[in-house]
């Protein structure tokens, strides 16, 4: 609470602050509405018949609600299948990113070797490299290795592009942890790997959470690589369901909206439940940067 | 220390070898498509004649029709299912994407020399010529098809160097669909000439009705509209191709310039719906189906809309189709058509199940199958003679289109935006959209086309 | 112990898995692009080496490439002068609101950022639709029919329509980052300011602003770099059209590769694109570091 000056205020001031607070709440509500209303519009018309979209109404009360649109989304939109793929691929990728980033950060920050700075900067360079510049060459490479149509075709680039930012956050955080505990463990004869995973890892929890959250959001919602590298439906991820479905049901806008709602739902639900942690994680990541 | 140094060297060497191998793999496969690259289909049987019919075979079928429950997509699926029922050892894996992603994926497949066994192809130089030239598609035996009843010249765009590489699946032509009820309601004459069309546009606009809906986002339809108008102005199908072949020029040909002016006048009069530039196929068609626009300009393949029960009965009863309006001072007749054989199928040259794929193709394209069922379900205007399949149950659109085809005096062939390979299509369509939107003026448009041809 | 820290084998084992991923899917493709960028490959068949022709063409003779950079610059400028002040303003007032409302608004503002860009883009295409879209319907409802537009088809405003969507999505991130900066300002400073008789605006200028400078720079850097890299919203909403009035480099390169089939040329664009991004980032770092040093002194 930002009640800065509790002691020294005149009553007139208090009233003024209450008034300004009301104004602030109104303003914020307007912005909040701007952030959510499009989604509400989406949800509303996802339960309508497609031609009701042309009715010049801002919102309608769908009667009867066309649950059939969601049925189509779940079956022809293949949402469950894509959802599972998204879960598996994203989780594996994020897991790898975290583990590998911790390992690399430790090597860059704690281990002593001449090229440590060089390689650290090389990896950080990756933050600036645009993904789309690698779409084509990677596709060819995956093709000649027969990896298209395998989850590896996504996991490899996802991990590769997730590492720079993760390493950045991890190494920044690691640099601020005192070396004392590790030193004593080394003297006691512990192996480096035990130190990294049993001691350093737990201390890095805030950074790890930040990395998990930011990586999860960007990988879960990633679209263009999934569209380019995967040739068949087997491993396609959730964002693709919207894109694919639009082709099949090109005239049925309401059904398309239903797919979009279903595609947005998992992220929304997780976000609402874990909201506090997510916000903290993003903020922490930004502050380090 | 020394051991670890060696490890570094080994690692670096591995990375280099790995990268060289990948590079090598690409240029090898790109240059020699007859290599033993594994097609995406997991087949175990060597591609043999029908003698080994008991070995399980998987055919990877790549289609541009994701909607498998209506239209041509449904037709494909019906025939595939029929074939697999009759040939239980065959499994067909269908991969389907809409047009644009389809083309991109196709391009990727070719670049990696991994073309699926049986693919939909467009028999237009802009799409297919390089594919045939590069040897990526299997040669077909023309003798197999003597009884298939393909119209004259239908397979021309699917042939290269005297050899046949694909089969057309329909006769494409442009068509002006219109809603008789809307015309009656506002007492507008169904446009037989350009002037009628202009008058209709003005009257409809005055009454707040969209005259014609079109999917300007998919620029190619604007090119077709332009060509239709040009054919009516010049009366000569070759006019536009001569300009592309650089025998004449876009900026220099008076007919082309006149057409550009007439076209822009229509656009400025508000013939198209307000949002036509950003309207995609679905939303433009939707406007017409919802009876929000009086006309719809599209290919004749949409004849099914008069039978599709998802459309209102009122719509189905009132929808009609006609040829493009003539231009009074022009030379072209109503029977000069912009018509071509676009969609078709081809078999991959590097397919491990080539013979089986060709067998499936031949089965599908049998007149009794593709042409007959397609015509009966109102999904297709076949590229094969379908006169023996007229059921008498045809919807009004199908009848009119059949008449139009039979009365045609000339056909354009591949449309001008697809006429040349390479980047011509992209540039030509881009200019068309820019001219329509007013981003370039008439001179910018015409000289831009001439420049694009030069590339 | 020191020997442990220098153990090359262990270092190798720690970094190589990550580096392998990184080299394979990030660096190696760029090298490949440099190679293919020097050819005239059309995606099919054989190709010839043409040296640096493609690269020169991209830099000197490619109108669309230059326009794309201009559009990115427009997006960056608008983001910094429109989205950022608004985000900062709301960061301040939400901080003042406090309590559960603060948590609530904070959460809501970030919602557009967690949803897939595919859903966002397709949704906005629907909103912008001239016939049935939400925007025109609302304008109609408010009797502002004259303001109705073909938001994505009118080439005068299409770019701004797209820019608005990108800013709408990014607002949550910008807001959170400013919010974290605001939260980092110690309250005692404000109290001292009040006692000294400083008004709201003065407190902002002399207390808040200097202390959140690092956060401002983070946000500005993010805005500029991400403006350059935009691709999916363009691909999904307009594909660069009408004409090339909403084109961005990443999307342009995708079209050159897969539509125009100019595979060699597209790779050249890729390489130039990467170089531009690197230069911009390094420049921004330089400016930031100089500023920091300037502040310190």
PDB file of N, CA and C in Angstrom, chain A residues 50-51 54 113 119 139-141 143-146 227-232 236 240 243-244 246-251 253, chain B residues 8 18 22 25-26 38 66-67 95-98 101 105 108-109 111-112 114 280-283 285-287 290 292 302:
ATOM      1  N   UNK A  50     -22.932 -18.593 -37.220  1.00  0.00           N
ATOM      2  CA  UNK A  50     -21.994 -17.765 -37.975  1.00  0.00           C
ATOM      3  C   UNK A  50     -22.619 -16.507 -38.551  1.00  0.00           C
ATOM      4  N   UNK A  51     -23.841 -16.599 -39.056  1.00  0.00           N
ATOM      5  CA  UNK A  51     -24.389 -15.411 -39.707  1.00  0.00           C
ATOM      6  C   UNK A  51     -24.849 -14.354 -38.702  1.00  0.00           C
ATOM      7  N   UNK A  54     -23.095 -10.999 -38.568  1.00  0.00           N
ATOM      8  CA  UNK A  54     -23.366  -9.878 -39.453  1.00  0.00           C
ATOM      9  C   UNK A  54     -24.478  -9.001 -38.936  1.00  0.00           C
ATOM     10  N   UNK A 113      38.447 -20.478 -17.144  1.00  0.00           N
ATOM     11  CA  UNK A 113      39.089 -20.826 -18.401  1.00  0.00           C
ATOM     12  C   UNK A 113      39.096 -19.577 -19.273  1.00  0.00           C
ATOM     13  N   UNK A 119      32.723 -17.347 -24.968  1.00  0.00           N
ATOM     14  CA  UNK A 119      31.561 -18.189 -25.211  1.00  0.00           C
ATOM     15  C   UNK A 119      30.293 -17.616 -24.583  1.00  0.00           C
ATOM     16  N   UNK A 139      14.990 -25.805 -41.843  1.00  0.00           N
ATOM     17  CA  UNK A 139      14.057 -26.750 -42.449  1.00  0.00           C
ATOM     18  C   UNK A 139      14.807 -27.726 -43.352  1.00  0.00           C
ATOM     19  N   UNK A 140      15.716 -27.191 -44.154  1.00  0.00           N
ATOM     20  CA  UNK A 140      16.480 -28.059 -45.036  1.00  0.00           C
ATOM     21  C   UNK A 140      17.306 -29.063 -44.247  1.00  0.00           C
ATOM     22  N   UNK A 141      17.947 -28.560 -43.185  1.00  0.00           N
ATOM     23  CA  UNK A 141      18.773 -29.453 -42.384  1.00  0.00           C
ATOM     24  C   UNK A 141      17.934 -30.572 -41.802  1.00  0.00           C
ATOM     25  N   UNK A 143      15.203 -31.717 -42.856  1.00  0.00           N
ATOM     26  CA  UNK A 143      14.757 -32.612 -43.917  1.00  0.00           C
ATOM     27  C   UNK A 143      15.805 -33.650 -44.256  1.00  0.00           C
ATOM     28  N   UNK A 144      17.046 -33.186 -44.425  1.00  0.00           N
ATOM     29  CA  UNK A 144      18.050 -34.159 -44.826  1.00  0.00           C
ATOM     30  C   UNK A 144      18.383 -35.117 -43.699  1.00  0.00           C
ATOM     31  N   UNK A 145      18.025 -34.757 -42.469  1.00  0.00           N
ATOM     32  CA  UNK A 145      18.245 -35.677 -41.367  1.00  0.00           C
ATOM     33  C   UNK A 145      16.983 -36.454 -41.045  1.00  0.00           C
ATOM     34  N   UNK A 146      15.967 -36.269 -41.870  1.00  0.00           N
ATOM     35  CA  UNK A 146      14.695 -36.952 -41.655  1.00  0.00           C
ATOM     36  C   UNK A 146      14.060 -36.664 -40.320  1.00  0.00           C
ATOM     37  N   UNK A 227       4.638 -24.349 -37.774  1.00  0.00           N
ATOM     38  CA  UNK A 227       3.989 -24.410 -39.081  1.00  0.00           C
ATOM     39  C   UNK A 227       4.978 -24.842 -40.158  1.00  0.00           C
ATOM     40  N   UNK A 228       6.239 -24.465 -40.022  1.00  0.00           N
ATOM     41  CA  UNK A 228       7.198 -24.723 -41.092  1.00  0.00           C
ATOM     42  C   UNK A 228       7.885 -26.073 -40.964  1.00  0.00           C
ATOM     43  N   UNK A 229       8.230 -26.472 -39.736  1.00  0.00           N
ATOM     44  CA  UNK A 229       9.054 -27.666 -39.588  1.00  0.00           C
ATOM     45  C   UNK A 229       8.274 -28.971 -39.544  1.00  0.00           C
ATOM     46  N   UNK A 230       7.012 -28.920 -39.171  1.00  0.00           N
ATOM     47  CA  UNK A 230       6.260 -30.165 -39.048  1.00  0.00           C
ATOM     48  C   UNK A 230       5.429 -30.381 -40.293  1.00  0.00           C
ATOM     49  N   UNK A 231       5.520 -31.575 -40.857  1.00  0.00           N
ATOM     50  CA  UNK A 231       4.808 -31.800 -42.099  1.00  0.00           C
ATOM     51  C   UNK A 231       3.438 -32.429 -41.896  1.00  0.00           C
ATOM     52  N   UNK A 232       3.283 -33.235 -40.868  1.00  0.00           N
ATOM     53  CA  UNK A 232       1.953 -33.813 -40.695  1.00  0.00           C
ATOM     54  C   UNK A 232       1.384 -33.408 -39.351  1.00  0.00           C
ATOM     55  N   UNK A 236       1.730 -31.550 -34.296  1.00  0.00           N
ATOM     56  CA  UNK A 236       1.438 -30.133 -34.325  1.00  0.00           C
ATOM     57  C   UNK A 236       0.982 -29.633 -32.966  1.00  0.00           C
ATOM     58  N   UNK A 240      -1.389 -24.084 -33.850  1.00  0.00           N
ATOM     59  CA  UNK A 240      -1.660 -24.503 -35.209  1.00  0.00           C
ATOM     60  C   UNK A 240      -3.109 -24.887 -35.405  1.00  0.00           C
ATOM     61  N   UNK A 243      -4.966 -22.073 -36.905  1.00  0.00           N
ATOM     62  CA  UNK A 243      -4.571 -21.807 -38.272  1.00  0.00           C
ATOM     63  C   UNK A 243      -5.145 -22.847 -39.219  1.00  0.00           C
ATOM     64  N   UNK A 244      -5.074 -24.105 -38.819  1.00  0.00           N
ATOM     65  CA  UNK A 244      -5.539 -25.193 -39.658  1.00  0.00           C
ATOM     66  C   UNK A 244      -7.045 -25.178 -39.788  1.00  0.00           C
ATOM     67  N   UNK A 246      -9.039 -22.796 -39.637  1.00  0.00           N
ATOM     68  CA  UNK A 246      -9.578 -21.705 -40.450  1.00  0.00           C
ATOM     69  C   UNK A 246      -9.758 -22.164 -41.884  1.00  0.00           C
ATOM     70  N   UNK A 247      -8.904 -23.089 -42.327  1.00  0.00           N
ATOM     71  CA  UNK A 247      -9.026 -23.567 -43.693  1.00  0.00           C
ATOM     72  C   UNK A 247     -10.247 -24.448 -43.882  1.00  0.00           C
ATOM     73  N   UNK A 248     -10.443 -25.347 -42.912  1.00  0.00           N
ATOM     74  CA  UNK A 248     -11.544 -26.291 -43.058  1.00  0.00           C
ATOM     75  C   UNK A 248     -12.893 -25.623 -42.923  1.00  0.00           C
ATOM     76  N   UNK A 249     -12.990 -24.710 -42.002  1.00  0.00           N
ATOM     77  CA  UNK A 249     -14.295 -24.120 -41.719  1.00  0.00           C
ATOM     78  C   UNK A 249     -14.289 -22.659 -42.098  1.00  0.00           C
ATOM     79  N   UNK A 250     -13.843 -22.400 -43.295  1.00  0.00           N
ATOM     80  CA  UNK A 250     -13.574 -21.025 -43.655  1.00  0.00           C
ATOM     81  C   UNK A 250     -14.815 -20.170 -43.628  1.00  0.00           C
ATOM     82  N   UNK A 251     -15.989 -20.752 -43.776  1.00  0.00           N
ATOM     83  CA  UNK A 251     -17.190 -19.916 -43.769  1.00  0.00           C
ATOM     84  C   UNK A 251     -17.820 -19.831 -42.402  1.00  0.00           C
ATOM     85  N   UNK A 253     -17.443 -18.688 -39.134  1.00  0.00           N
ATOM     86  CA  UNK A 253     -16.635 -17.855 -38.253  1.00  0.00           C
ATOM     87  C   UNK A 253     -16.836 -18.223 -36.801  1.00  0.00           C
TER      88      UNK A 253
ATOM     89  N   UNK B   8      38.427 -31.331 -27.517  1.00  0.00           N
ATOM     90  CA  UNK B   8      37.950 -30.130 -28.189  1.00  0.00           C
ATOM     91  C   UNK B   8      38.037 -30.298 -29.694  1.00  0.00           C
ATOM     92  N   UNK B  18      29.443 -32.787 -39.375  1.00  0.00           N
ATOM     93  CA  UNK B  18      27.990 -32.775 -39.318  1.00  0.00           C
ATOM     94  C   UNK B  18      27.431 -31.708 -40.248  1.00  0.00           C
ATOM     95  N   UNK B  22      25.372 -32.262 -43.825  1.00  0.00           N
ATOM     96  CA  UNK B  22      24.037 -31.720 -44.052  1.00  0.00           C
ATOM     97  C   UNK B  22      24.016 -30.903 -45.328  1.00  0.00           C
ATOM     98  N   UNK B  25      24.282 -33.201 -48.213  1.00  0.00           N
ATOM     99  CA  UNK B  25      23.004 -33.886 -48.406  1.00  0.00           C
ATOM    100  C   UNK B  25      22.051 -33.028 -49.202  1.00  0.00           C
ATOM    101  N   UNK B  26      21.988 -31.730 -48.886  1.00  0.00           N
ATOM    102  CA  UNK B  26      21.057 -30.848 -49.585  1.00  0.00           C
ATOM    103  C   UNK B  26      21.385 -30.746 -51.049  1.00  0.00           C
ATOM    104  N   UNK B  38      14.207 -41.194 -48.556  1.00  0.00           N
ATOM    105  CA  UNK B  38      13.032 -41.873 -48.021  1.00  0.00           C
ATOM    106  C   UNK B  38      11.831 -40.940 -48.080  1.00  0.00           C
ATOM    107  N   UNK B  66      -8.512 -28.845 -47.208  1.00  0.00           N
ATOM    108  CA  UNK B  66      -8.630 -29.339 -45.832  1.00  0.00           C
ATOM    109  C   UNK B  66     -10.051 -29.756 -45.462  1.00  0.00           C
ATOM    110  N   UNK B  67     -11.046 -29.178 -46.142  1.00  0.00           N
ATOM    111  CA  UNK B  67     -12.419 -29.535 -45.815  1.00  0.00           C
ATOM    112  C   UNK B  67     -12.758 -30.857 -46.499  1.00  0.00           C
ATOM    113  N   UNK B  95      -2.543 -35.564 -46.115  1.00  0.00           N
ATOM    114  CA  UNK B  95      -2.115 -34.316 -45.491  1.00  0.00           C
ATOM    115  C   UNK B  95      -2.776 -33.185 -46.274  1.00  0.00           C
ATOM    116  N   UNK B  96      -3.467 -32.293 -45.587  1.00  0.00           N
ATOM    117  CA  UNK B  96      -4.196 -31.244 -46.305  1.00  0.00           C
ATOM    118  C   UNK B  96      -3.930 -29.879 -45.709  1.00  0.00           C
ATOM    119  N   UNK B  97      -3.652 -28.921 -46.555  1.00  0.00           N
ATOM    120  CA  UNK B  97      -3.448 -27.546 -46.126  1.00  0.00           C
ATOM    121  C   UNK B  97      -4.191 -26.640 -47.089  1.00  0.00           C
ATOM    122  N   UNK B  98      -4.565 -25.443 -46.606  1.00  0.00           N
ATOM    123  CA  UNK B  98      -5.210 -24.521 -47.554  1.00  0.00           C
ATOM    124  C   UNK B  98      -4.189 -24.056 -48.577  1.00  0.00           C
ATOM    125  N   UNK B 101      -0.602 -22.002 -47.523  1.00  0.00           N
ATOM    126  CA  UNK B 101       0.357 -22.874 -46.842  1.00  0.00           C
ATOM    127  C   UNK B 101       0.671 -24.112 -47.669  1.00  0.00           C
ATOM    128  N   UNK B 105       4.419 -25.340 -48.368  1.00  0.00           N
ATOM    129  CA  UNK B 105       4.866 -26.664 -47.959  1.00  0.00           C
ATOM    130  C   UNK B 105       5.348 -27.449 -49.169  1.00  0.00           C
ATOM    131  N   UNK B 108       8.716 -26.455 -49.959  1.00  0.00           N
ATOM    132  CA  UNK B 108       9.682 -27.042 -49.032  1.00  0.00           C
ATOM    133  C   UNK B 108       9.953 -28.491 -49.385  1.00  0.00           C
ATOM    134  N   UNK B 109       8.895 -29.225 -49.695  1.00  0.00           N
ATOM    135  CA  UNK B 109       9.062 -30.622 -50.062  1.00  0.00           C
ATOM    136  C   UNK B 109       9.999 -30.752 -51.253  1.00  0.00           C
ATOM    137  N   UNK B 111      12.183 -28.591 -52.343  1.00  0.00           N
ATOM    138  CA  UNK B 111      13.542 -28.174 -52.008  1.00  0.00           C
ATOM    139  C   UNK B 111      14.297 -29.272 -51.297  1.00  0.00           C
ATOM    140  N   UNK B 112      13.585 -30.080 -50.506  1.00  0.00           N
ATOM    141  CA  UNK B 112      14.250 -31.175 -49.823  1.00  0.00           C
ATOM    142  C   UNK B 112      14.108 -32.479 -50.573  1.00  0.00           C
ATOM    143  N   UNK B 114      11.469 -34.225 -51.144  1.00  0.00           N
ATOM    144  CA  UNK B 114      10.687 -35.173 -50.372  1.00  0.00           C
ATOM    145  C   UNK B 114       9.219 -35.083 -50.754  1.00  0.00           C
ATOM    146  N   UNK B 280     -10.790 -12.082 -47.497  1.00  0.00           N
ATOM    147  CA  UNK B 280     -10.280 -13.336 -48.042  1.00  0.00           C
ATOM    148  C   UNK B 280     -11.424 -14.093 -48.710  1.00  0.00           C
ATOM    149  N   UNK B 281     -11.078 -15.225 -49.282  1.00  0.00           N
ATOM    150  CA  UNK B 281     -12.020 -16.043 -50.051  1.00  0.00           C
ATOM    151  C   UNK B 281     -13.292 -16.289 -49.242  1.00  0.00           C
ATOM    152  N   UNK B 282     -13.092 -16.729 -48.023  1.00  0.00           N
ATOM    153  CA  UNK B 282     -14.251 -17.096 -47.208  1.00  0.00           C
ATOM    154  C   UNK B 282     -15.167 -15.918 -46.946  1.00  0.00           C
ATOM    155  N   UNK B 283     -14.608 -14.776 -46.582  1.00  0.00           N
ATOM    156  CA  UNK B 283     -15.513 -13.684 -46.218  1.00  0.00           C
ATOM    157  C   UNK B 283     -16.182 -13.092 -47.451  1.00  0.00           C
ATOM    158  N   UNK B 285     -17.025 -14.769 -50.148  1.00  0.00           N
ATOM    159  CA  UNK B 285     -18.074 -15.710 -50.530  1.00  0.00           C
ATOM    160  C   UNK B 285     -19.212 -15.669 -49.523  1.00  0.00           C
ATOM    161  N   UNK B 286     -18.837 -15.514 -48.274  1.00  0.00           N
ATOM    162  CA  UNK B 286     -19.838 -15.465 -47.228  1.00  0.00           C
ATOM    163  C   UNK B 286     -20.830 -14.320 -47.433  1.00  0.00           C
ATOM    164  N   UNK B 287     -20.288 -13.169 -47.841  1.00  0.00           N
ATOM    165  CA  UNK B 287     -21.167 -12.031 -48.086  1.00  0.00           C
ATOM    166  C   UNK B 287     -22.247 -12.400 -49.099  1.00  0.00           C
ATOM    167  N   UNK B 290     -24.728 -14.990 -47.717  1.00  0.00           N
ATOM    168  CA  UNK B 290     -25.659 -14.390 -46.768  1.00  0.00           C
ATOM    169  C   UNK B 290     -26.569 -13.385 -47.455  1.00  0.00           C
ATOM    170  N   UNK B 292     -25.785 -10.648 -48.815  1.00  0.00           N
ATOM    171  CA  UNK B 292     -25.415  -9.278 -48.525  1.00  0.00           C
ATOM    172  C   UNK B 292     -24.797  -8.602 -49.743  1.00  0.00           C
ATOM    173  N   UNK B 302     -17.350 -23.216 -57.923  1.00  0.00           N
ATOM    174  CA  UNK B 302     -18.262 -23.019 -56.802  1.00  0.00           C
ATOM    175  C   UNK B 302     -19.714 -23.314 -57.159  1.00  0.00           C
TER     176      UNK B 302
END
